[in-house]
Every structure is written in structure tokens, then in C-alpha cells.
């Protein structure tokens, strides 16, 4: 089966100083990021993007048979909240894996706080919701400094619940469902007996195309996967001004949403290339170069409609990326509680995407379970084969979603 590669810009952040579709108008970035962001914020965003690409490439290698999408920002925010309770070697493992070794915890928290506010407010024509919550087991002690940080910097709810009561599982799942407009359901299948805390992020995005597709022009056509197997897809089509880039590996389009602050970047492998060739080149440096190299071009675009869900347990992948200590019995989460030895037991990520004539609707949620230790362009382009795509906010270049589409 072919798959759709989806990158969710919420956790990765990339910086592009130019605005392709608004080059003639001066943009005033909303609080907190000014038009020229401070170096610290740019560096943290670049680090988050690098982590997002690391994670995406590893997932793609291990799970290449499906359409897939992750939200790097959702994953990073859930891990960042957890990081606030990490000490010593456990703290170092977080910083190394997230590429945040050059920053203090206070700097990281403040930049995440500002980024969340910015992403939610930057485009009034795009609905972007980001919510965080922490659920702690009734009868256990949680350090006050940890509570303070996750409330202040992540605007997180803090709830104390009876984990032995079946209604708590429903309450957690309902919270995620409510904060993703019903798109992420039943993310947790159980509450383990050793569970001490759940740290959760939820993200919801809904953006209308700046140039919409007329549903009357939608038609059925052939989509050919990487195994040369044909299937039928519904193609939306219109003439529009898009960002366009072509290199030796892929042809890229940038399709704007709303006021052009958010856009979808689509990377279509060239002839004799596959999505794996595109994924191999994904890193922060290349991404910035590509996003700064788009030229504006009017094209007749044929884009397949698609809709899918994706779910992945990330624990083993994060361990392979360098986070072995936080999952081990030697983990130090004394910043969360000094009464019990704690470790991360599960990290669950779930996402949803629908792309149609009006625009895109996407959602994602990440749950970190902390437990007690048991011890040259043509004027025509048709995207009729698998491609990579990402939804991003353009002023900060934050990647909210990224994925691959390989089969309708």
C-alpha cells in the first residue's frame, strides 16, 4: 500500500523571513513574536524542526506501508511539559533528543509559551486551537514548582483524578475529543495500574484555501502508487497562483490558507524517485532552503482529495532517538515528585487530516504516560502519485503537520 507523508508543523518550527504570497504588503506579526524574531526563538524553532524531521524519518522507516501524519508541535509540547520534571541525566536526554542543549529550561518554556500564543492568533481566517492538560493520580504528591511551570508556560489544566475509577479514562478521552473538535477519539485504551500522571497536548487546525477549488470541477482519475498499482481518486482542480520549486528529487507546491499565514507544502517525487528519496533529505537546513526558494507561478493544479487517521506508539522510536533514560528505571523525574521513582511508560500520538475543495482540517493529540517504576515548470501539474506534504505557519515557519499520501 502507498502512503501519504504528513508533517504537522505544530512541533517543528522553521523560519522564513519572506512571505511569498504577501510580498507587497508589510506584515505585522501578532504578539509575542515580532517580524524579526529574536535569535533565541529562531534557534529553538529550528531545533524543534530538526527533532520533528528526526522523528518523522524514523517513523517512516519503521511504518512505511501506510498513509501517515504526525504533529511535531503536539509531540514537542507534550514532551516539553514532561521535561519540566526531568533532572540530571534524564534532563540531558530530553535536551539532546530535542536538540535543545544550548538553552535553559526557562528559555525553552518562555519560547514555547510565546509560540503557542502566536500560532493561535497569527491568522484570523484560520482556526488553530492548542490545549494542554495534566492528569495526576489522586493521593500522590506533585511538586509545586512543576505545577506552576506547566500552568504558567503551557496554560495547562491540572486535574487530580481517581485512576481506579473507569470514568477517568472516559474523562481523558473526552477532553482530547473536545479539544480536537471530535477528530481524535479514544486515544487511550486503558489506565495502567502503575500510572502516576498523563501529560497531554491536543491541536486542531481548520483553514480554508486562499484560492478555493470549485466542487463542480472535481472529477475521478487514476492515482498510481509506488508499486505501479492504480486506484481511483477524486481530483480537485483549478488555476491558481502557487509557490513552485523544482529540483533533482522533487517538484514542490505551496498552497496558502486564509490570509496566507499558513500554507500546505507538497513535495511530489520526480520520475524515477520515491517518497523515501524525499524523506532522506528532510532536515532543518534543507527545509529552510526549499521554503525560501519558492517562486510564484500560475498553474492548473490537480490535487486529490484525501482523508485519513493515523496512530502510533512512539516509545521505542523515541528511545532509538536518544531518550532511553527517561523510559528506564534509572530515570529521574524528581521535579515531578520526590516521593516515588517515576519513568515514562508510553507516548501515544494520534492524528487526523481531511483535504477537500474548501481547505484542510487536521488534528492531533499526544499523551505522555508517566508511571511508577516497578523497579522548469509546465503550466500543468497533476499530483497523481504519492507525495509528501506539510502544513506550516509561514512567519515562524513552524511545521504543524507533515505526512505522506500514498494511496487514496
Coordinates of N, CA and C in Angstrom, one line a residue, residues 1-5 64-68 224-229 385-387 404-408:
X1 N 0.8 -1.2 0.0 CA 0.0 0.0 0.0 C 0.9 1.2 0.0
X2 N 0.5 2.3 -0.7 CA 1.2 3.5 -0.7 C 0.8 4.4 0.4
X3 N 1.5 5.4 0.7 CA 1.1 6.1 1.8 C 1.3 7.6 1.7
X4 N 0.6 8.4 2.4 CA 0.7 9.8 2.4 C 1.6 10.3 3.6
X5 N 2.6 11.1 3.2 CA 3.5 11.5 4.3 C 3.1 12.9 4.7
X64 N 6.4 2.2 6.9 CA 6.3 2.8 5.6 C 5.2 2.2 4.7
X65 N 4.3 1.4 5.3 CA 3.2 0.8 4.5 C 1.9 1.6 4.5
X66 N 1.9 2.7 5.3 CA 0.6 3.4 5.4 C 0.7 4.8 5.1
X67 N -0.5 5.4 4.9 CA -0.5 6.9 4.9 C -0.2 7.3 6.4
X68 N 0.5 8.3 6.5 CA 0.9 8.7 7.9 C 1.0 10.2 8.0
X224 N -1.5 6.5 -9.1 CA -0.6 5.3 -9.3 C 0.3 5.3 -8.1
X225 N 0.3 4.2 -7.3 CA 1.2 4.1 -6.2 C 2.6 3.7 -6.6
X226 N 3.5 3.6 -5.6 CA 4.9 3.3 -5.9 C 5.1 1.8 -6.4
X227 N 4.1 1.0 -6.2 CA 4.2 -0.4 -6.8 C 3.5 -0.4 -8.1
X228 N 3.2 0.7 -8.7 CA 2.6 0.8 -10.1 C 1.2 0.2 -10.1
X229 N 0.5 0.3 -8.9 CA -0.9 -0.2 -8.8 C -1.8 1.0 -8.9
X385 N 0.4 10.6 -8.0 CA 1.2 9.6 -7.4 C 1.6 10.0 -6.0
X386 N 2.1 9.2 -5.2 CA 2.4 9.5 -3.8 C 3.2 10.8 -3.6
X387 N 2.9 11.5 -2.6 CA 3.7 12.8 -2.3 C 3.8 13.0 -0.8
X404 N 2.8 11.8 4.4 CA 2.8 11.3 3.1 C 1.5 10.8 2.7
X405 N 1.1 11.0 1.4 CA -0.1 10.4 0.9 C 0.3 9.5 -0.2
X406 N 0.0 8.2 0.0 CA 0.5 7.2 -0.9 C -0.7 6.4 -1.6
X407 N -1.9 6.4 -1.0 CA -3.0 5.7 -1.5 C -4.3 6.4 -1.2
X408 N -5.2 6.6 -2.2 CA -6.5 7.3 -1.9 C -7.4 6.4 -1.0

